Coordinates of N, CA, C and O in Angstrom, one line a residue:
K11 N -3.4 -13.3 -35.2 CA -3.4 -13.5 -36.7 C -4.9 -13.4 -36.6 O -5.6 -12.5 -37.8
A12 N -5.8 -13.4 -35.5 CA -7.6 -13.6 -36.0 C -7.7 -12.2 -36.1 O -8.5 -12.2 -37.0
Q13 N -7.3 -11.4 -35.3 CA -7.3 -9.9 -35.4 C -6.9 -9.5 -36.5 O -7.9 -8.5 -36.8
A14 N -6.0 -9.7 -36.7 CA -5.3 -8.8 -38.4 C -6.1 -9.6 -39.3 O -6.1 -8.8 -40.6
G15 N -6.9 -11.1 -39.8 CA -7.5 -11.7 -40.4 C -6.3 -12.2 -41.6 O -7.0 -13.2 -42.1
S16 N -5.1 -12.0 -41.2 CA -4.5 -12.9 -41.9 C -2.8 -12.8 -41.0 O -2.8 -12.1 -41.0
I17 N -2.1 -14.0 -41.7 CA -0.8 -14.1 -41.6 C -0.3 -12.8 -41.9 O 0.8 -11.8 -41.5
E18 N -0.5 -12.2 -43.4 CA 0.1 -11.3 -44.0 C -0.2 -9.6 -43.1 O 0.9 -8.7 -43.2
N19 N -1.3 -9.8 -42.8 CA -1.8 -8.7 -42.4 C -1.1 -8.9 -41.2 O -0.6 -7.7 -40.3
Q20 N -0.7 -9.7 -40.1 CA -0.5 -9.6 -39.1 C 1.7 -9.0 -38.9 O 1.5 -8.3 -38.4
R21 N 1.5 -9.9 -40.0 CA 3.4 -9.4 -40.3 C 3.5 -7.7 -40.7 O 4.4 -7.6 -40.4
K22 N 2.7 -7.1 -41.5 CA 2.5 -5.8 -41.8 C 2.1 -4.8 -40.2 O 3.2 -3.9 -40.2
I23 N 1.7 -5.9 -39.2 CA 1.6 -4.5 -38.0 C 2.8 -5.3 -37.2 O 3.4 -4.2 -36.7
D24 N 2.6 -6.3 -36.4 CA 4.0 -7.0 -35.8 C 5.7 -6.8 -36.1 O 6.6 -7.1 -35.4
F25 N 5.8 -7.2 -37.5 CA 6.9 -6.9 -38.1 C 7.2 -6.0 -39.2 O 8.0 -4.6 -38.1
F26 N 6.7 -5.0 -39.8 CA 6.9 -4.0 -40.2 C 6.8 -3.0 -39.8 O 7.4 -1.4 -39.8
L27 N 5.9 -2.7 -39.1 CA 5.3 -1.4 -38.6 C 6.5 -1.5 -37.0 O 6.8 -0.2 -36.7
N28 N 6.5 -2.4 -36.4 CA 7.6 -2.4 -35.3 C 9.2 -2.1 -36.2 O 9.3 -1.0 -35.0
L29 N 9.3 -2.4 -37.0 CA 10.5 -1.6 -37.8 C 10.5 -0.6 -38.0 O 11.8 0.0 -37.7
A30 N 9.5 -0.1 -38.7 CA 9.0 1.2 -39.0 C 9.7 2.4 -37.8 O 10.0 2.8 -38.3
V31 N 9.1 2.0 -36.8 CA 9.0 3.0 -35.8 C 10.5 2.7 -35.0 O 11.1 3.7 -34.6
A32 N 11.3 1.7 -35.0 CA 12.5 1.1 -34.8 C 13.3 2.6 -35.3 O 14.1 3.0 -34.9
K33 N 13.2 2.5 -36.9 CA 14.1 3.0 -37.6 C 13.8 4.5 -37.6 O 14.6 5.1 -37.7
A34 N 12.7 4.6 -37.6 CA 12.3 6.0 -36.8 C 12.9 6.4 -35.9 O 13.4 7.7 -35.5
A35 N 12.9 6.1 -34.5 CA 13.2 6.2 -33.2 C 14.8 6.4 -33.4 O 15.6 6.9 -33.1
K36 N 15.9 5.6 -34.2 CA 16.9 5.7 -34.3 C 17.2 7.0 -35.3 O 18.3 7.9 -34.7
A37 N 16.7 6.9 -36.5 CA 16.8 8.9 -37.2 C 16.5 9.8 -36.1 O 17.0 11.1 -36.6
A38 N 15.5 9.8 -35.2 CA 15.3 10.9 -34.3 C 16.5 10.8 -33.3 O 16.8 12.1 -32.4
G39 N 17.5 9.8 -33.0 CA 18.7 10.3 -32.4 C 18.4 9.2 -30.8 O 18.7 9.7 -30.1
I40 N 17.6 8.4 -31.0 CA 17.4 7.1 -29.6 C 18.7 6.6 -29.7 O 18.8 6.0 -30.6
K41 N 18.9 6.4 -28.5 CA 19.9 5.3 -28.4 C 19.3 4.2 -27.7 O 20.4 3.0 -28.0
V42 N 18.1 4.2 -26.8 CA 18.1 3.0 -26.4 C 16.5 2.4 -27.1 O 15.8 3.4 -26.9
Y43 N 16.5 1.1 -27.5 CA 15.5 0.9 -28.2 C 15.1 -0.6 -27.4 O 15.5 -1.3 -26.9
V44 N 13.4 -0.1 -26.8 CA 13.1 -1.3 -26.0 C 12.0 -2.4 -27.0 O 11.1 -1.1 -27.3
L45 N 11.7 -3.5 -27.4 CA 10.5 -4.3 -27.6 C 9.9 -5.4 -26.8 O 10.8 -6.0 -26.0
I46 N 8.9 -5.4 -26.7 CA 8.3 -6.1 -26.3 C 8.2 -7.4 -27.3 O 7.6 -7.3 -28.4
S47 N 9.1 -8.5 -27.1 CA 8.8 -9.4 -28.2 C 8.1 -10.7 -27.5 O 6.7 -10.8 -26.8
A48 N 9.1 -11.8 -27.5 CA 7.8 -13.5 -26.9 C 9.4 -14.1 -26.7 O 10.4 -14.2 -27.3
A49 N 8.9 -15.1 -25.8 CA 9.7 -15.7 -25.1 C 9.6 -17.3 -26.2 O 8.6 -17.2 -27.2
G50 N 10.5 -18.2 -26.7 CA 11.0 -19.2 -27.6 C 10.7 -19.3 -28.4 O 10.0 -19.6 -29.6
I51 N 10.6 -18.1 -29.3 CA 11.4 -18.0 -30.5 C 12.3 -18.5 -31.2 O 13.4 -18.2 -31.0
S52 N 12.3 -18.8 -32.6 CA 13.4 -18.6 -33.2 C 13.4 -18.7 -35.3 O 12.1 -18.8 -35.3
T53 N 14.4 -18.2 -35.6 CA 14.3 -17.7 -37.2 C 13.3 -19.3 -38.0 O 13.5 -19.4 -39.1
T54 N 14.0 -20.3 -37.2 CA 14.0 -21.7 -37.8 C 12.4 -21.8 -37.4 O 12.1 -23.2 -38.1
S55 N 11.6 -21.2 -36.9 CA 10.4 -21.9 -36.7 C 9.3 -22.7 -37.6 O 9.5 -21.9 -38.6
H56 N 8.8 -23.7 -37.7 CA 7.8 -23.8 -38.5 C 6.4 -23.3 -38.3 O 5.5 -23.4 -39.4
F57 N 6.3 -22.4 -37.1 CA 5.2 -21.4 -37.2 C 5.5 -20.2 -37.5 O 6.4 -19.9 -36.8
A58 N 4.3 -19.6 -38.0 CA 4.4 -18.1 -38.3 C 5.2 -17.0 -37.5 O 5.9 -16.1 -37.4
Y59 N 3.7 -17.1 -35.9 CA 4.2 -16.3 -35.2 C 5.5 -15.7 -34.4 O 6.0 -15.1 -34.7
P60 N 6.2 -17.2 -34.0 CA 7.5 -17.0 -33.3 C 8.4 -16.8 -34.6 O 9.7 -16.3 -34.3
K61 N 8.8 -17.6 -35.5 CA 9.7 -17.1 -36.6 C 9.3 -15.7 -36.9 O 10.7 -14.8 -37.0
M62 N 8.5 -15.2 -37.1 CA 8.2 -13.5 -37.4 C 8.7 -12.8 -36.1 O 9.7 -12.2 -36.6
K63 N 8.3 -12.6 -34.7 CA 9.1 -12.4 -33.8 C 10.4 -12.4 -33.9 O 11.2 -11.5 -33.5
A64 N 11.2 -13.7 -34.4 CA 12.4 -13.7 -34.1 C 13.2 -12.9 -35.2 O 14.2 -12.5 -35.0
E65 N 12.5 -12.7 -36.6 CA 12.8 -11.9 -37.3 C 13.2 -10.6 -37.3 O 14.0 -9.6 -37.4
L66 N 11.9 -10.0 -36.6 CA 11.9 -8.9 -35.9 C 13.3 -8.6 -35.0 O 13.6 -7.2 -35.4
E67 N 13.8 -9.6 -34.2 CA 14.6 -8.9 -33.3 C 15.7 -8.6 -34.1 O 16.5 -8.4 -34.0
E68 N 16.3 -9.9 -35.0 CA 17.3 -9.7 -36.1 C 17.3 -8.4 -36.6 O 18.4 -7.5 -37.1
A69 N 15.8 -7.8 -37.1 CA 15.9 -7.0 -38.2 C 16.3 -5.3 -36.9 O 17.2 -4.3 -37.9
I70 N 15.4 -5.9 -35.9 CA 16.0 -4.5 -34.8 C 17.3 -4.3 -34.5 O 17.7 -3.3 -34.7
K71 N 18.1 -5.8 -34.0 CA 19.9 -5.7 -34.0 C 20.3 -4.8 -35.2 O 21.3 -3.9 -34.7
E72 N 19.9 -5.2 -36.4 CA 20.6 -4.4 -37.6 C 20.3 -2.9 -37.8 O 21.4 -2.3 -38.1
V73 N 19.5 -2.3 -37.0 CA 19.5 -0.7 -36.7 C 20.4 0.1 -36.3 O 20.2 1.2 -36.8
G74 N 21.4 -0.6 -35.5 CA 22.3 -0.3 -35.0 C 22.2 0.6 -33.5 O 22.4 1.5 -33.3
F75 N 21.0 0.3 -32.3 CA 20.8 0.9 -31.3 C 22.4 0.7 -30.3 O 22.6 -0.1 -30.7
E76 N 22.5 2.0 -29.5 CA 23.5 1.9 -28.2 C 23.4 0.6 -27.7 O 23.9 -0.3 -27.1
K77 N 21.9 0.7 -27.6 CA 21.7 -0.1 -26.7 C 19.9 -1.3 -27.2 O 19.1 0.1 -27.3
T78 N 20.3 -2.3 -26.7 CA 18.5 -2.9 -27.3 C 18.4 -3.8 -26.2 O 18.6 -4.7 -25.3
V79 N 16.6 -3.7 -25.8 CA 16.3 -4.6 -24.8 C 14.9 -5.2 -25.2 O 14.2 -4.7 -26.1
F80 N 14.9 -6.4 -24.9 CA 14.2 -7.6 -25.7 C 13.4 -8.3 -24.3 O 13.9 -8.3 -23.7
I81 N 11.8 -7.8 -24.4 CA 11.0 -8.1 -23.3 C 10.6 -9.7 -23.8 O 9.9 -9.3 -24.8
K82 N 10.6 -10.8 -23.4 CA 10.8 -12.2 -23.7 C 9.7 -12.5 -23.0 O 9.7 -13.4 -22.1
P83 N 8.3 -12.4 -22.9 CA 7.0 -12.9 -21.7 C 6.4 -14.4 -22.8 O 6.8 -14.6 -23.9
G84 N 5.9 -15.2 -22.1 CA 5.4 -16.2 -21.8 C 4.3 -15.6 -22.6 O 4.4 -14.6 -23.2
M85 N 3.2 -16.2 -22.6 CA 1.8 -16.1 -22.0 C 1.3 -14.4 -21.5 O 2.1 -14.8 -20.4
I86 N 1.1 -13.6 -22.3 CA 0.4 -12.5 -21.7 C -1.1 -12.8 -20.7 O -1.9 -12.8 -21.4
V87 N -1.1 -12.5 -19.7 CA -2.4 -12.6 -19.0 C -2.6 -11.2 -18.6 O -2.3 -10.2 -18.5
G88 N -3.9 -11.2 -18.5 CA -4.5 -9.7 -18.0 C -5.8 -9.7 -19.0 O -6.4 -10.7 -19.7
T89 N -7.0 -8.5 -18.8 CA -8.2 -8.4 -19.3 C -7.7 -8.2 -20.6 O -7.1 -7.6 -21.2
R90 N -8.3 -8.8 -21.9 CA -8.4 -8.3 -23.6 C -9.8 -8.2 -23.8 O -10.9 -8.9 -23.1
E91 N -10.0 -7.4 -24.5 CA -11.3 -6.8 -25.2 C -11.9 -7.9 -26.4 O -13.5 -8.5 -26.0
N92 N -11.1 -8.8 -26.9 CA -11.7 -9.5 -28.0 C -11.2 -10.9 -27.5 O -10.7 -11.7 -28.7
A93 N -11.2 -11.4 -26.3 CA -10.7 -13.1 -25.8 C -11.1 -13.8 -26.2 O -12.4 -13.8 -26.5
K94 N -11.1 -15.1 -26.7 CA -11.7 -16.3 -27.5 C -11.8 -17.0 -25.8 O -11.3 -17.1 -25.0
P95 N -12.8 -18.1 -26.2 CA -13.3 -18.8 -24.9 C -12.3 -19.4 -24.4 O -11.6 -19.9 -23.2
L96 N -11.1 -20.2 -25.8 CA -10.3 -20.7 -25.0 C -8.6 -19.8 -24.3 O -8.3 -20.2 -23.4
D97 N -8.7 -18.4 -25.1 CA -7.7 -17.8 -24.0 C -8.5 -17.7 -22.4 O -7.4 -17.5 -22.0
G98 N -9.6 -17.2 -22.0 CA -10.2 -17.1 -21.1 C -10.0 -18.5 -20.3 O -9.5 -18.3 -18.9
I99 N -9.9 -19.5 -20.8 CA -9.6 -20.7 -19.8 C -8.1 -21.0 -20.1 O -8.2 -21.4 -18.4
V100 N -7.3 -20.5 -20.2 CA -5.5 -20.9 -20.5 C -5.8 -20.1 -19.5 O -4.6 -19.8 -18.6
R101 N -5.9 -18.2 -19.6 CA -5.8 -17.3 -18.2 C -5.7 -17.6 -16.9 O -5.4 -17.4 -16.6
G102 N -7.3 -18.5 -16.8 CA -7.8 -19.0 -15.9 C -7.1 -20.1 -15.1 O -6.7 -20.1 -13.8
A103 N -6.4 -21.1 -16.1 CA -4.9 -21.3 -15.3 C -4.1 -21.3 -14.7 O -3.5 -21.6 -14.0
A104 N -4.0 -20.3 -15.9 CA -2.5 -19.1 -15.3 C -3.3 -18.8 -13.7 O -2.1 -18.7 -12.9
W105 N -4.3 -18.1 -14.0 CA -4.6 -17.5 -12.7 C -4.6 -18.6 -11.3 O -4.0 -18.4 -10.5
F106 N -5.2 -19.5 -11.5 CA -5.7 -20.8 -10.9 C -4.0 -21.4 -10.2 O -3.7 -21.2 -9.4
S107 N -3.4 -21.7 -11.2 CA -1.6 -22.2 -10.7 C -0.9 -21.1 -10.7 O -0.3 -21.5 -9.3
G108 N -1.5 -19.7 -10.0 CA -0.8 -18.8 -9.3 C -1.3 -18.7 -8.0 O -0.7 -18.7 -7.3
V109 N -2.4 -18.9 -8.0 CA -3.2 -19.1 -6.2 C -2.6 -20.1 -5.9 O -2.2 -20.2 -4.9
I110 N -2.7 -20.9 -6.5 CA -2.1 -22.4 -5.7 C -0.9 -22.6 -5.1 O -0.3 -23.1 -4.5
S111 N -0.1 -21.7 -5.6 CA 1.5 -21.4 -5.5 C 2.2 -20.4 -5.2 O 3.6 -20.1 -5.4
G112 N 1.5 -19.6 -4.8 CA 2.0 -17.9 -4.7 C 2.6 -17.4 -5.9 O 3.5 -16.4 -5.9
G113 N 2.4 -17.6 -6.9 CA 2.9 -17.1 -8.3 C 3.8 -17.8 -8.7 O 4.0 -17.5 -10.2
H114 N 4.1 -18.6 -8.1 CA 5.4 -20.0 -9.4 C 5.4 -20.5 -10.0 O 5.7 -20.1 -11.3
L115 N 4.1 -21.0 -10.3 CA 3.5 -21.9 -10.8 C 3.4 -21.0 -12.3 O 3.7 -21.4 -13.5
K116 N 2.5 -19.4 -12.0 CA 2.2 -18.9 -13.2 C 3.0 -18.2 -13.9 O 3.9 -18.1 -15.3
D117 N 3.9 -17.4 -12.8 CA 5.2 -17.0 -13.5 C 6.4 -17.5 -14.2 O 6.8 -16.8 -15.4
I118 N 6.6 -18.7 -14.6 CA 7.5 -19.2 -15.0 C 6.8 -19.6 -16.7 O 7.6 -19.9 -17.4
W119 N 5.7 -19.7 -16.6 CA 5.0 -19.5 -18.5 C 4.4 -18.5 -18.6 O 3.3 -18.6 -19.8
A120 N 3.7 -17.5 -17.8 CA 2.7 -16.5 -18.2 C 2.9 -15.6 -17.2 O 3.2 -15.5 -15.7
Q121 N 2.8 -14.2 -17.9 CA 3.2 -12.9 -16.8 C 2.1 -12.0 -17.4 O 1.6 -11.9 -18.3
D122 N 1.7 -11.4 -16.4 CA 0.9 -10.4 -16.0 C 1.2 -8.8 -17.0 O 2.2 -8.7 -17.0
A123 N 0.0 -8.7 -17.6 CA 0.5 -7.6 -18.9 C 1.1 -6.4 -18.1 O 2.1 -5.6 -18.4
E124 N 0.6 -6.0 -17.2 CA 1.5 -4.8 -16.3 C 2.9 -5.0 -15.6 O 3.5 -4.4 -15.6
Y125 N 2.8 -6.3 -15.5 CA 4.6 -6.7 -15.0 C 5.2 -6.1 -16.2 O 6.3 -5.8 -16.0
I126 N 4.8 -7.3 -17.5 CA 5.5 -6.8 -18.5 C 5.9 -5.4 -19.0 O 6.6 -4.8 -19.4
G127 N 4.8 -4.3 -18.7 CA 4.7 -3.1 -19.2 C 6.2 -2.1 -18.1 O 6.8 -1.8 -18.2
R128 N 5.6 -2.7 -16.9 CA 6.7 -2.6 -15.6 C 8.3 -2.6 -16.2 O 8.9 -1.7 -15.7
A129 N 8.2 -3.8 -16.5 CA 9.3 -4.5 -16.6 C 10.2 -3.3 -18.0 O 11.3 -3.6 -17.7
A130 N 9.5 -3.3 -18.9 CA 10.1 -2.7 -20.1 C 10.5 -1.4 -19.9 O 11.6 -0.9 -20.1
I131 N 9.8 -0.7 -18.8 CA 10.2 0.5 -18.4 C 11.1 0.5 -17.4 O 12.7 1.3 -17.8
E132 N 11.4 -0.4 -16.6 CA 12.7 -0.3 -16.0 C 13.8 -0.5 -16.4 O 15.1 -0.1 -16.3
A133 N 13.9 -2.0 -17.3 CA 14.9 -2.6 -18.1 C 15.4 -0.9 -19.1 O 16.7 -0.6 -19.4
G134 N 14.4 -0.3 -19.7 CA 14.9 0.8 -20.8 C 15.3 1.7 -19.4 O 16.4 2.5 -20.6
L135 N 15.0 1.9 -18.4 CA 15.9 3.2 -17.7 C 17.0 2.8 -17.4 O 18.2 3.4 -17.2
E136 N 16.9 1.4 -17.0 CA 18.7 0.9 -16.7 C 19.1 1.3 -17.9 O 21.0 1.7 -17.5
A137 N 19.1 0.9 -18.8 CA 19.4 0.8 -20.0 C 20.0 2.5 -20.5 O 21.6 2.4 -21.0
V138 N 19.2 3.5 -20.1 CA 19.7 4.7 -20.7 C 20.4 5.3 -19.7 O 21.3 5.8 -19.7
G139 N 20.2 4.4 -17.9 CA 21.3 4.7 -17.2 C 22.9 4.7 -17.3 O 23.7 4.8 -16.4
G140 N 22.9 3.5 -18.4 CA 24.5 3.3 -18.5 C 24.4 2.0 -18.1 O 25.6 1.2 -18.5
D141 N 23.5 1.3 -17.4 CA 23.9 -0.8 -16.8 C 23.5 -1.1 -18.1 O 22.6 -0.9 -18.8
G142 N 23.8 -2.5 -17.9 CA 23.4 -3.8 -18.4 C 24.4 -3.4 -20.0 O 25.6 -2.6 -20.4
P143 N 24.5 -4.4 -20.7 CA 25.2 -4.5 -22.3 C 24.5 -4.1 -23.3 O 23.1 -3.6 -22.8
A144 N 24.9 -4.1 -24.5 CA 24.4 -3.4 -25.4 C 22.9 -3.8 -25.9 O 22.3 -3.6 -26.2
L145 N 23.0 -5.2 -25.8 CA 21.8 -6.3 -26.2 C 21.4 -7.1 -24.7 O 22.1 -7.7 -24.2
R146 N 20.2 -7.1 -24.0 CA 19.5 -7.3 -23.0 C 18.4 -8.1 -23.3 O 17.4 -7.6 -24.1
N147 N 18.2 -9.4 -23.2 CA 17.2 -10.0 -23.1 C 16.3 -10.1 -22.0 O 17.1 -11.0 -21.0
V148 N 15.2 -9.8 -21.7 CA 14.7 -10.1 -20.1 C 13.5 -11.0 -20.7 O 12.1 -10.8 -21.1
G149 N 14.0 -12.2 -20.0 CA 13.2 -13.4 -19.5 C 12.1 -13.2 -18.6 O 12.1 -12.6 -17.5
H150 N 11.4 -14.3 -18.3 CA 10.1 -14.2 -17.2 C 10.8 -14.1 -16.0 O 9.9 -13.5 -15.3
E151 N 11.5 -14.8 -15.8 CA 12.5 -14.3 -14.2 C 12.4 -12.8 -14.1 O 12.1 -12.3 -12.7
D152 N 12.7 -12.2 -15.0 CA 13.4 -10.7 -14.9 C 12.4 -9.8 -14.9 O 12.2 -9.1 -14.3
I153 N 11.0 -10.2 -15.8 CA 10.0 -9.7 -16.4 C 9.0 -9.7 -14.6 O 8.7 -8.9 -14.3
V154 N 9.1 -10.6 -14.1 CA 8.2 -10.4 -12.6 C 9.1 -10.2 -11.7 O 8.5 -9.1 -10.7
K155 N 10.6 -9.9 -11.4 CA 11.3 -9.3 -10.5 C 11.6 -7.8 -10.8 O 11.1 -7.0 -9.8
L156 N 11.2 -7.5 -12.4 CA 11.4 -5.8 -12.5 C 9.8 -5.2 -12.5 O 9.6 -4.1 -11.7
G157 N 9.0 -6.0 -13.1 CA 7.5 -5.6 -12.4 C 7.0 -6.1 -11.7 O 5.6 -5.2 -10.9
K158 N 7.0 -6.6 -10.3 CA 6.6 -6.4 -9.2 C 7.1 -4.9 -8.3 O 6.6 -4.8 -7.4
H159 N 7.8 -4.6 -8.7 CA 8.1 -3.1 -8.3 C 7.9 -2.0 -8.7 O 7.2 -2.1 -10.1
E160 N 7.2 -0.4 -8.1 CA 6.9 0.1 -8.8 C 7.6 0.8 -9.8 O 9.2 1.2 -9.6
V161 N 7.7 1.7 -10.7 CA 8.5 1.9 -12.0 C 9.2 3.3 -11.3 O 8.5 4.1 -10.7
S162 N 10.7 3.2 -11.5 CA 11.3 4.2 -10.5 C 11.5 5.4 -11.7 O 11.3 5.4 -13.3
G163 N 12.2 6.6 -11.3 CA 12.8 7.7 -12.4 C 11.0 8.5 -12.3 O 10.8 9.4 -13.2

């Protein structure tokens, strides 16, 4: 929200732009759609971001792809250009919890941006190959599992 300037502007980007991309993809004949969403979202949330993400997932489902994959990370960790001090502290806590636990304590609530990207590609390729259900939710455990491997294909 901070970078967008307001909740309304964030919705224009995170909801309407993503939905427009999905509709354009469907119109172009794309059969599999992968969306980076978020963990812990709900259409009944009292918070704008998780509610918006849940509403976006519902809208994407209505577009009607043969296969839809929702990647649902917790906190996204990695380098950011416009990070706030609190973001740095929380990312540092994620890093430290990963160091002391071999990754296990971090992986359950925070995933590396690189892993999320790899997981999106791998899950998308699996769906294109015919594997899996029509709707797949990829949570933190699968993000880490898929993300630790080099992208195939």
